mmCIF file of C-alpha atoms and ligand atoms in Angstrom:
data_model
loop_
_atom_site.group_PDB
_atom_site.id
_atom_site.type_symbol
_atom_site.label_atom_id
_atom_site.label_comp_id
_atom_site.label_asym_id
_atom_site.label_seq_id
_atom_site.Cartn_x
_atom_site.Cartn_y
_atom_site.Cartn_z
ATOM 1 C CA MET A 1078 81.123 142.476 89.161
ATOM 2 C CA THR A 1079 78.009 144.338 88.048
ATOM 3 C CA VAL A 1080 75.859 143.278 85.126
ATOM 4 C CA ASP A 1081 77.083 146.280 83.125
ATOM 5 C CA LYS A 1082 80.669 145.227 83.555
ATOM 6 C CA TRP A 1083 79.811 141.737 82.281
ATOM 7 C CA LYS A 1084 78.197 143.234 79.205
ATOM 8 C CA GLU A 1085 81.393 145.100 78.457
ATOM 9 C CA ARG A 1086 83.177 141.775 78.292
ATOM 10 C CA LEU A 1087 80.796 140.182 75.819
ATOM 11 C CA PRO A 1088 81.805 140.243 72.174
ATOM 12 C CA ARG A 1089 80.401 143.347 70.531
ATOM 13 C CA ARG A 1090 78.793 143.341 67.103
ATOM 14 C CA ARG A 1091 80.894 144.933 64.441
ATOM 15 C CA ALA A 1092 79.567 147.850 62.498
ATOM 16 C CA ASP A 1093 78.399 145.508 59.692
ATOM 17 C CA GLY A 1094 76.255 143.660 62.311
ATOM 18 C CA LYS A 1095 77.441 140.218 61.166
ATOM 19 C CA SER A 1096 80.668 139.081 62.803
ATOM 20 C CA PRO A 1097 81.184 139.598 66.540
ATOM 21 C CA HIS A 1098 83.998 141.823 67.657
ATOM 22 C CA PHE A 1099 86.089 140.224 70.421
ATOM 23 C CA GLY A 1100 88.382 143.135 71.072
ATOM 24 C CA PHE A 1101 91.582 141.092 70.585
ATOM 25 C CA ALA A 1102 94.908 142.843 70.916
ATOM 26 C CA PRO A 1103 97.187 142.731 67.836
ATOM 27 C CA ALA A 1104 99.393 140.027 69.377
ATOM 28 C CA GLN A 1105 96.350 137.838 70.091
ATOM 29 C CA ARG A 1106 95.116 138.311 66.530
ATOM 30 C CA ALA A 1107 98.509 137.273 65.199
ATOM 31 C CA ALA A 1108 98.489 134.147 67.399
ATOM 32 C CA LEU A 1109 95.018 133.212 66.160
ATOM 33 C CA ARG A 1110 96.049 133.655 62.548
ATOM 34 C CA ALA A 1111 99.112 131.467 63.118
ATOM 35 C CA PHE A 1112 96.949 128.773 64.727
ATOM 36 C CA ALA A 1113 94.391 128.935 61.885
ATOM 37 C CA ALA A 1114 97.220 128.245 59.428
ATOM 38 C CA THR A 1115 98.056 124.925 61.170
ATOM 39 C CA ASP A 1116 96.168 121.633 60.674
ATOM 40 C CA ARG A 1117 94.496 122.306 64.081
ATOM 41 C CA GLN A 1118 95.342 118.775 65.273
ATOM 42 C CA SER A 1119 96.370 120.115 68.670
ATOM 43 C CA LEU A 1120 92.677 120.639 69.447
ATOM 44 C CA GLN A 1121 92.197 116.893 69.347
ATOM 45 C CA ARG A 1122 95.446 115.794 70.997
ATOM 46 C CA HIS A 1123 94.730 113.231 73.684
ATOM 47 C CA GLU A 1124 96.461 114.147 76.935
ATOM 48 C CA PRO A 1125 96.154 110.935 79.031
ATOM 49 C CA ALA A 1126 97.060 112.379 82.433
ATOM 50 C CA GLU A 1127 94.598 115.253 81.958
ATOM 51 C CA PHE A 1128 91.933 112.781 80.797
ATOM 52 C CA ALA A 1129 92.409 110.764 84.015
ATOM 53 C CA ARG A 1130 92.228 113.885 86.197
ATOM 54 C CA ARG A 1131 89.020 114.976 84.498
ATOM 55 C CA GLN A 1132 87.415 111.544 84.765
ATOM 56 C CA ILE A 1133 88.200 111.332 88.481
ATOM 57 C CA ARG A 1134 86.260 114.576 88.922
ATOM 58 C CA VAL A 1135 83.393 113.692 86.588
ATOM 59 C CA LEU A 1136 82.920 110.167 87.959
ATOM 60 C CA ASN A 1137 83.313 111.382 91.533
ATOM 61 C CA CYS A 1138 85.887 108.753 92.447
ATOM 62 C CA ASN A 1139 86.918 110.766 95.482
ATOM 63 C CA ALA A 1140 83.536 110.185 97.108
ATOM 64 C CA CYS A 1141 85.186 106.962 98.258
ATOM 65 C CA HIS A 1142 88.903 107.451 97.661
ATOM 66 C CA GLY A 1143 90.563 109.881 100.014
ATOM 67 C CA GLU A 1144 87.402 110.197 102.118
ATOM 68 C CA LEU A 1145 86.785 106.787 103.628
ATOM 69 C CA ASP A 1146 89.134 104.947 105.946
ATOM 70 C CA GLY A 1147 91.327 102.314 104.300
ATOM 71 C CA PHE A 1148 90.891 103.697 100.762
ATOM 72 C CA ALA A 1149 93.819 104.543 98.563
ATOM 73 C CA LYS A 1150 94.150 108.217 97.619
ATOM 74 C CA LEU A 1151 94.129 108.440 93.847
ATOM 75 C CA ASP A 1152 96.631 111.276 93.376
ATOM 76 C CA LEU A 1153 99.599 108.926 93.852
ATOM 77 C CA ILE A 1154 98.027 105.656 92.728
ATOM 78 C CA GLY A 1155 99.889 105.726 89.394
ATOM 79 C CA LEU A 1156 103.174 105.467 91.300
ATOM 80 C CA LYS A 1157 102.032 102.291 92.989
ATOM 81 C CA LEU A 1158 100.041 100.180 90.550
ATOM 82 C CA ARG A 1159 100.882 98.869 87.105
ATOM 83 C CA PRO A 1160 98.612 100.267 84.377
ATOM 84 C CA GLU A 1161 97.647 96.785 83.113
ATOM 85 C CA TRP A 1162 96.431 95.787 86.554
ATOM 86 C CA MET A 1163 94.549 99.060 87.066
ATOM 87 C CA GLN A 1164 92.871 98.526 83.714
ATOM 88 C CA LEU A 1165 91.626 95.081 84.780
ATOM 89 C CA LEU A 1166 90.421 96.440 88.114
ATOM 90 C CA LEU A 1167 88.604 99.387 86.525
ATOM 91 C CA ALA A 1168 87.005 97.047 83.993
ATOM 92 C CA GLY A 1169 85.732 94.862 86.856
ATOM 93 C CA TYR A 1170 87.848 91.778 86.100
ATOM 94 C CA ILE A 1171 89.887 91.384 89.302
ATOM 95 C CA LYS A 1172 88.552 88.391 91.229
ATOM 96 C CA PRO A 1173 88.667 87.793 94.123
ATOM 97 C CA ARG A 1174 88.677 91.399 95.243
ATOM 98 C CA PRO A 1175 91.992 92.356 96.828
ATOM 99 C CA ARG A 1176 90.481 93.679 100.070
ATOM 100 C CA PRO A 1177 87.464 91.498 100.863
ATOM 101 C CA TRP A 1178 87.391 93.011 104.358
ATOM 102 C CA LEU A 1179 86.243 96.433 103.099
ATOM 103 C CA PRO A 1180 82.484 96.919 103.260
ATOM 104 C CA HIS A 1181 82.431 98.915 99.987
ATOM 105 C CA ARG A 1182 83.035 97.601 96.504
ATOM 106 C CA MET A 1183 84.932 99.218 93.708
ATOM 107 C CA PRO A 1184 82.449 99.975 90.893
ATOM 108 C CA ALA A 1185 83.429 98.969 87.334
ATOM 109 C CA PHE A 1186 84.009 101.497 84.551
ATOM 110 C CA PRO A 1187 84.626 99.163 81.579
ATOM 111 C CA ALA A 1188 84.334 101.735 78.787
ATOM 112 C CA ARG A 1189 86.975 104.017 80.312
ATOM 113 C CA ALA A 1190 89.210 101.456 81.991
ATOM 114 C CA LYS A 1191 92.082 101.574 79.522
ATOM 115 C CA PRO A 1192 92.596 105.330 79.004
ATOM 116 C CA LEU A 1193 91.941 105.941 82.692
ATOM 117 C CA ALA A 1194 94.514 103.355 83.838
ATOM 118 C CA GLN A 1195 97.091 104.565 81.339
ATOM 119 C CA GLY A 1196 96.464 108.202 82.256
ATOM 120 C CA LEU A 1197 96.942 107.457 85.960
ATOM 121 C CA ALA A 1198 100.334 105.868 85.188
ATOM 122 C CA GLN A 1199 101.389 108.562 82.725
ATOM 123 C CA ALA A 1200 100.600 111.287 85.253
ATOM 124 C CA HIS A 1201 103.736 110.047 87.065
ATOM 125 C CA GLY A 1202 105.958 109.608 84.042
ATOM 126 C CA TYR A 1203 105.325 105.879 83.664
ATOM 127 C CA ALA A 1204 104.756 104.397 80.220
ATOM 128 C CA PRO A 1205 101.187 103.316 79.374
ATOM 129 C CA ARG A 1206 102.494 99.740 79.391
ATOM 130 C CA THR A 1207 104.737 98.330 82.115
ATOM 131 C CA VAL A 1208 108.313 97.756 81.027
ATOM 132 C CA PRO A 1209 108.721 93.950 80.907
ATOM 133 C CA GLU A 1210 110.937 92.294 83.525
ATOM 134 C CA PRO A 1211 114.471 91.959 82.118
ATOM 135 C CA ALA A 1212 114.469 88.187 82.746
ATOM 136 C CA ALA A 1213 112.182 85.341 83.738
ATOM 137 C CA VAL A 1214 111.636 84.839 87.466
ATOM 138 C CA ASN A 1215 114.848 83.682 89.142
ATOM 139 C CA ALA A 1216 113.695 80.408 90.714
ATOM 140 C CA LYS A 1217 116.544 80.226 93.252
ATOM 141 C CA LEU A 1218 115.987 83.769 94.451
ATOM 142 C CA ALA A 1219 112.210 83.209 94.554
ATOM 143 C CA GLU A 1220 112.773 80.216 96.839
ATOM 144 C CA VAL A 1221 114.774 82.443 99.209
ATOM 145 C CA GLY A 1222 111.870 84.901 99.025
ATOM 146 C CA ARG A 1223 109.453 82.156 99.982
ATOM 147 C CA GLN A 1224 111.534 81.399 103.094
ATOM 148 C CA LEU A 1225 111.714 85.099 103.967
ATOM 149 C CA VAL A 1226 107.934 85.565 104.049
ATOM 150 C CA GLY A 1227 107.359 82.362 106.048
ATOM 151 C CA VAL A 1228 107.486 81.540 109.737
ATOM 152 C CA ASP A 1229 110.558 79.402 110.215
ATOM 153 C CA GLY A 1230 113.635 81.615 109.773
ATOM 154 C CA GLY A 1231 111.625 84.268 107.946
ATOM 155 C CA PHE A 1232 109.735 87.461 108.792
ATOM 156 C CA SER A 1233 106.309 85.803 109.256
ATOM 157 C CA CYS A 1234 104.687 88.149 106.768
ATOM 158 C CA ILE A 1235 101.948 85.554 106.439
ATOM 159 C CA ALA A 1236 100.642 86.599 109.843
ATOM 160 C CA CYS A 1237 98.801 89.344 107.941
ATOM 161 C CA HIS A 1238 99.027 88.336 104.271
ATOM 162 C CA GLY A 1239 97.167 85.345 102.845
ATOM 163 C CA VAL A 1240 98.822 83.195 100.184
ATOM 164 C CA LYS A 1241 96.568 81.796 97.452
ATOM 165 C CA ASN A 1242 93.842 79.821 99.267
ATOM 166 C CA ARG A 1243 95.516 80.186 102.689
ATOM 167 C CA GLU A 1244 94.160 82.750 105.098
ATOM 168 C CA PRO A 1245 96.615 84.936 107.030
ATOM 169 C CA LEU A 1246 97.418 83.625 110.514
ATOM 170 C CA GLN A 1247 96.317 86.686 112.484
ATOM 171 C CA VAL A 1248 93.657 88.459 110.487
ATOM 172 C CA PHE A 1249 92.605 90.515 113.482
ATOM 173 C CA GLU A 1250 95.818 92.582 113.337
ATOM 174 C CA ALA A 1251 95.776 94.464 110.044
ATOM 175 C CA GLN A 1252 95.197 92.436 106.956
ATOM 176 C CA GLY A 1253 97.372 92.843 103.868
ATOM 177 C CA ILE A 1254 96.592 91.812 100.296
ATOM 178 C CA ASN A 1255 96.984 88.126 99.363
ATOM 179 C CA PHE A 1256 100.543 87.595 98.131
ATOM 180 C CA ALA A 1257 99.357 85.793 94.983
ATOM 181 C CA GLN A 1258 97.871 89.107 93.775
ATOM 182 C CA VAL A 1259 100.681 91.460 94.684
ATOM 183 C CA GLY A 1260 103.240 90.725 91.950
ATOM 184 C CA ALA A 1261 100.896 91.745 89.144
ATOM 185 C CA ARG A 1262 99.820 94.910 90.955
ATOM 186 C CA LEU A 1263 102.912 96.783 92.002
ATOM 187 C CA GLN A 1264 105.450 98.897 90.167
ATOM 188 C CA PRO A 1265 108.913 97.549 91.181
ATOM 189 C CA GLU A 1266 110.116 100.957 92.450
ATOM 190 C CA PHE A 1267 107.086 101.248 94.690
ATOM 191 C CA PHE A 1268 107.642 97.758 96.052
ATOM 192 C CA LEU A 1269 111.214 98.602 97.069
ATOM 193 C CA ARG A 1270 110.227 101.916 98.659
ATOM 194 C CA TRP A 1271 107.337 100.306 100.523
ATOM 195 C CA MET A 1272 109.404 97.423 101.879
ATOM 196 C CA LEU A 1273 112.257 99.664 103.042
ATOM 197 C CA ASP A 1274 109.916 101.892 105.053
ATOM 198 C CA PRO A 1275 106.129 101.385 104.816
ATOM 199 C CA LEU A 1276 105.402 104.234 107.238
ATOM 200 C CA ARG A 1277 107.147 106.735 105.016
ATOM 201 C CA VAL A 1278 104.800 105.781 102.169
ATOM 202 C CA ASP A 1279 101.672 105.572 104.311
ATOM 203 C CA PRO A 1280 101.957 107.113 107.798
ATOM 204 C CA GLN A 1281 98.738 105.298 108.817
ATOM 205 C CA THR A 1282 99.748 101.778 107.836
ATOM 206 C CA ARG A 1283 100.044 99.045 110.407
ATOM 207 C CA MET A 1284 102.519 97.058 108.357
ATOM 208 C CA PRO A 1285 105.763 96.810 110.398
ATOM 209 C CA THR A 1286 109.142 98.060 109.204
ATOM 210 C CA TYR A 1287 111.631 95.231 108.782
ATOM 211 C CA PHE A 1288 114.849 96.974 107.852
ATOM 212 C CA ASP A 1289 116.930 99.656 109.542
ATOM 213 C CA LYS A 1290 117.972 103.036 108.164
ATOM 214 C CA ASP A 1291 121.140 101.570 106.641
ATOM 215 C CA ALA A 1292 119.089 99.007 104.721
ATOM 216 C CA ARG A 1293 120.282 96.130 106.920
ATOM 217 C CA SER A 1294 118.150 93.166 107.918
ATOM 218 C CA VAL A 1295 117.939 91.332 111.239
ATOM 219 C CA LEU A 1296 118.174 88.089 109.244
ATOM 220 C CA VAL A 1297 121.914 88.505 108.821
ATOM 221 C CA ASP A 1298 122.502 85.026 107.392
ATOM 222 C CA VAL A 1299 120.275 85.458 104.342
ATOM 223 C CA LEU A 1300 121.814 87.223 101.315
ATOM 224 C CA GLU A 1301 124.419 88.878 103.592
ATOM 225 C CA GLY A 1302 121.694 90.600 105.591
ATOM 226 C CA ASP A 1303 121.344 93.093 102.733
ATOM 227 C CA ALA A 1304 117.806 94.537 102.774
ATOM 228 C CA LYS A 1305 117.682 95.325 99.079
ATOM 229 C CA LYS A 1306 118.771 91.804 98.143
ATOM 230 C CA GLN A 1307 116.201 90.273 100.478
ATOM 231 C CA ILE A 1308 113.492 92.560 99.113
ATOM 232 C CA GLU A 1309 114.375 91.566 95.562
ATOM 233 C CA ALA A 1310 114.168 87.876 96.554
ATOM 234 C CA ILE A 1311 110.675 88.475 97.972
ATOM 235 C CA ARG A 1312 109.732 90.344 94.802
ATOM 236 C CA GLN A 1313 110.856 87.427 92.641
ATOM 237 C CA TYR A 1314 108.689 85.127 94.744
ATOM 238 C CA LEU A 1315 105.679 87.441 94.462
ATOM 239 C CA LEU A 1316 106.085 87.651 90.679
ATOM 240 C CA LEU A 1317 105.142 83.965 90.559
ATOM 241 C CA GLY A 1318 101.534 84.950 91.285
ATOM 242 C CA ASN A 1319 99.281 81.910 91.385
ATOM 243 C CA LYS A 1320 102.258 79.634 90.653
ATOM 244 C CA MET A 1321 103.879 80.422 94.000
ATOM 245 C CA LYS A 1322 104.487 77.645 96.505
ATOM 246 C CA ILE A 1323 102.948 78.068 99.950
ATOM 247 C CA PRO A 1324 105.537 79.290 102.498
ATOM 248 C CA VAL A 1325 106.013 77.721 105.922
ATOM 249 C CA MET A 1326 102.948 78.867 107.837
ATOM 250 C CA GLN A 1327 103.384 77.273 111.243
HETATM 251 C C1 HEC B 2018 81.785 103.235 95.917
HETATM 252 C C2 HEC B 2018 83.130 103.612 96.275
HETATM 253 C C3 HEC B 2018 84.150 103.722 95.159
HETATM 254 C C4 HEC B 2018 84.157 104.574 94.084
HETATM 255 C C5 HEC B 2018 83.126 105.620 93.699
HETATM 256 C C6 HEC B 2018 85.402 104.324 93.375
HETATM 257 N N1 HEC B 2018 86.113 103.347 94.005
HETATM 258 FE FE1 HEC B 2018 87.986 102.721 93.503
HETATM 259 N N2 HEC B 2018 87.946 101.373 95.025
HETATM 260 C C7 HEC B 2018 86.883 101.181 95.885
HETATM 261 C C8 HEC B 2018 87.188 100.081 96.771
HETATM 262 C C9 HEC B 2018 86.295 99.504 97.868
HETATM 263 C C10 HEC B 2018 88.484 99.628 96.406
HETATM 264 C C11 HEC B 2018 89.272 98.497 97.033
HETATM 265 C C12 HEC B 2018 88.917 97.234 96.339
HETATM 266 C C13 HEC B 2018 89.721 96.112 96.882
HETATM 267 O O1 HEC B 2018 90.931 96.270 97.036
HETATM 268 O O2 HEC B 2018 89.111 95.045 97.147
HETATM 269 C C14 HEC B 2018 88.918 100.464 95.311
HETATM 270 C C15 HEC B 2018 90.158 100.335 94.687
HETATM 271 C C16 HEC B 2018 90.614 101.146 93.655
HETATM 272 C C17 HEC B 2018 91.919 101.074 93.066
HETATM 273 C C18 HEC B 2018 93.024 100.126 93.487
HETATM 274 C C19 HEC B 2018 93.720 100.674 94.700
HETATM 275 C C20 HEC B 2018 94.653 99.668 95.331
HETATM 276 O O3 HEC B 2018 95.632 100.078 95.964
HETATM 277 O O4 HEC B 2018 94.386 98.472 95.224
HETATM 278 C C21 HEC B 2018 91.978 102.013 92.071
HETATM 279 C C22 HEC B 2018 93.136 102.316 91.149
HETATM 280 C C23 HEC B 2018 90.694 102.677 92.058
HETATM 281 N N3 HEC B 2018 89.885 102.126 93.026
HETATM 282 C C24 HEC B 2018 90.354 103.682 91.192
HETATM 283 C C25 HEC B 2018 89.104 104.295 91.159
HETATM 284 C C26 HEC B 2018 88.741 105.275 90.172
HETATM 285 C C27 HEC B 2018 89.658 105.821 89.089
HETATM 286 C C28 HEC B 2018 87.440 105.629 90.445
HETATM 287 C C29 HEC B 2018 86.568 106.576 89.664
HETATM 288 C C30 HEC B 2018 86.513 106.336 88.244
HETATM 289 C C31 HEC B 2018 87.022 104.867 91.615
HETATM 290 N N4 HEC B 2018 88.052 104.062 92.005
HETATM 291 C C32 HEC B 2018 85.779 104.988 92.234
HETATM 292 C C33 HEC B 2018 85.730 101.935 95.952
HETATM 293 C C34 HEC B 2018 85.377 102.939 95.081
HETATM 294 C C1 HEC B 2019 100.973 93.291 110.940
HETATM 295 C C2 HEC B 2019 100.485 92.902 109.661
HETATM 296 C C3 HEC B 2019 101.457 92.858 108.492
HETATM 297 C C4 HEC B 2019 102.625 92.136 108.395
HETATM 298 C C5 HEC B 2019 103.239 91.216 109.417
HETATM 299 C C6 HEC B 2019 103.142 92.392 107.056
HETATM 300 N N1 HEC B 2019 102.306 93.207 106.377
HETATM 301 FE FE1 HEC B 2019 102.509 93.793 104.447
HETATM 302 N N2 HEC B 2019 100.857 94.925 104.608
HETATM 303 C C7 HEC B 2019 100.075 95.032 105.742
HETATM 304 C C8 HEC B 2019 99.037 96.022 105.511
HETATM 305 C C9 HEC B 2019 97.972 96.446 106.508
HETATM 306 C C10 HEC B 2019 99.221 96.494 104.180
HETATM 307 C C11 HEC B 2019 98.379 97.537 103.442
HETATM 308 C C12 HEC B 2019 97.113 96.871 102.973
HETATM 309 C C13 HEC B 2019 96.279 97.712 102.048
HETATM 310 O O1 HEC B 2019 96.842 98.323 101.113
HETATM 311 O O2 HEC B 2019 95.055 97.714 102.222
HETATM 312 C C14 HEC B 2019 100.364 95.770 103.658
HETATM 313 C C15 HEC B 2019 100.827 95.940 102.368
HETATM 314 C C16 HEC B 2019 101.872 95.233 101.823
HETATM 315 C C17 HEC B 2019 102.321 95.327 100.459
HETATM 316 C C18 HEC B 2019 101.642 96.129 99.367
HETATM 317 C C19 HEC B 2019 100.711 95.142 98.672
HETATM 318 C C20 HEC B 2019 99.885 95.686 97.551
HETATM 319 O O3 HEC B 2019 99.663 94.925 96.584
HETATM 320 O O4 HEC B 2019 99.408 96.830 97.635
HETATM 321 C C21 HEC B 2019 103.376 94.470 100.321
HETATM 322 C C22 HEC B 2019 104.191 94.214 99.073
HETATM 323 C C23 HEC B 2019 103.602 93.865 101.612
HETATM 324 N N3 HEC B 2019 102.675 94.345 102.501
HETATM 325 C C24 HEC B 2019 104.587 92.924 101.858
HETATM 326 C C25 HEC B 2019 104.851 92.415 103.112
HETATM 327 C C26 HEC B 2019 105.976 91.556 103.394
HETATM 328 C C27 HEC B 2019 106.972 91.061 102.365
HETATM 329 C C28 HEC B 2019 105.941 91.313 104.729
HETATM 330 C C29 HEC B 2019 106.949 90.544 105.540
HETATM 331 C C30 HEC B 2019 108.347 90.952 105.366
HETATM 332 C C31 HEC B 2019 104.756 91.952 105.260
HETATM 333 N N4 HEC B 2019 104.130 92.612 104.258
HETATM 334 C C32 HEC B 2019 104.320 91.856 106.561
HETATM 335 C C33 HEC B 2019 100.213 94.348 106.906
HETATM 336 C C34 HEC B 2019 101.270 93.527 107.212
#
């Protein structure tokens, strides 16, 4: 576009030389008049998902996320993590860090942690606060979950996942996040989807798939070999967080 063409687009002075003339069509003028008659609150409306998108650009989060190996992409992160947990992470409060094996550290953004975390969740239709669990942790089911993640008669998940102060048994494989931290992190729907087929969620992951296409488990004697029931038992166990008992690790 030439300079002259740009000039044509600038507001022209009206004949009286005071107010600029924008060249609005009649319909645009009518819309402006209608807007001027409102309380103009819509100009200040806070749109959380848009806020989060903007902040990710402004703060250059993608310099790490989506670029470096082993880093979560942020476009789907609101489907995975609970907003309360993201808020604590963004504020710099999560200790120890979930992935101590990564050479980089997540910087803290305390002033923006809350609206950013809520915006990331709301971008996927989640409420700014996680819906509370319908009931307290089911202790019997959690005990089944503990057996399922352990070695003897379980899936040996603890080969890769630490539990509280216990290191995973085979860190050299592909380390997962310590189980004591997982319950507070994950949205329940994500947990189910991940457990049924981790590769569908993350084609690069080295976490094995434990259940077949018909949601059946090889451990046929536990909860009727029903994958979803076994996954829920593991979830109940993980919800115990730091109160969880150590599973059988040898
Ligand atoms: C210097 C690199 C770097 C930058 C910049 C960065 N992060 Fe991170 N982020 C990390 C690292 C490293 C982790 C993993 C920390 C861990 O798990 O121990 C992480 C983890 C996260 C997680 C949790 C992901 C998960 O699955 O556990 C979220 C959410 C996140 N970052 C959001 C952001 C947002 C939003 C921004 C910008 C405001 C941002 N990060 C900027 C390095 C970075
Ligand atoms: C071969 C190693 C390995 C085994 C065995 C394994 N996992 Fe994983 N798991 C991983 C890796 C790698 C990740 C992704 C880590 C990351 O996000 O940085 C993961 C992620 C997870 C997550 C998501 C955690 C979060 O907070 O983001 C859950 C839940 C999980 N695993 C549960 C299990 C359960 C339950 C078992 C046993 C049935 C199991 N894993 C067995 C390697 C393993």
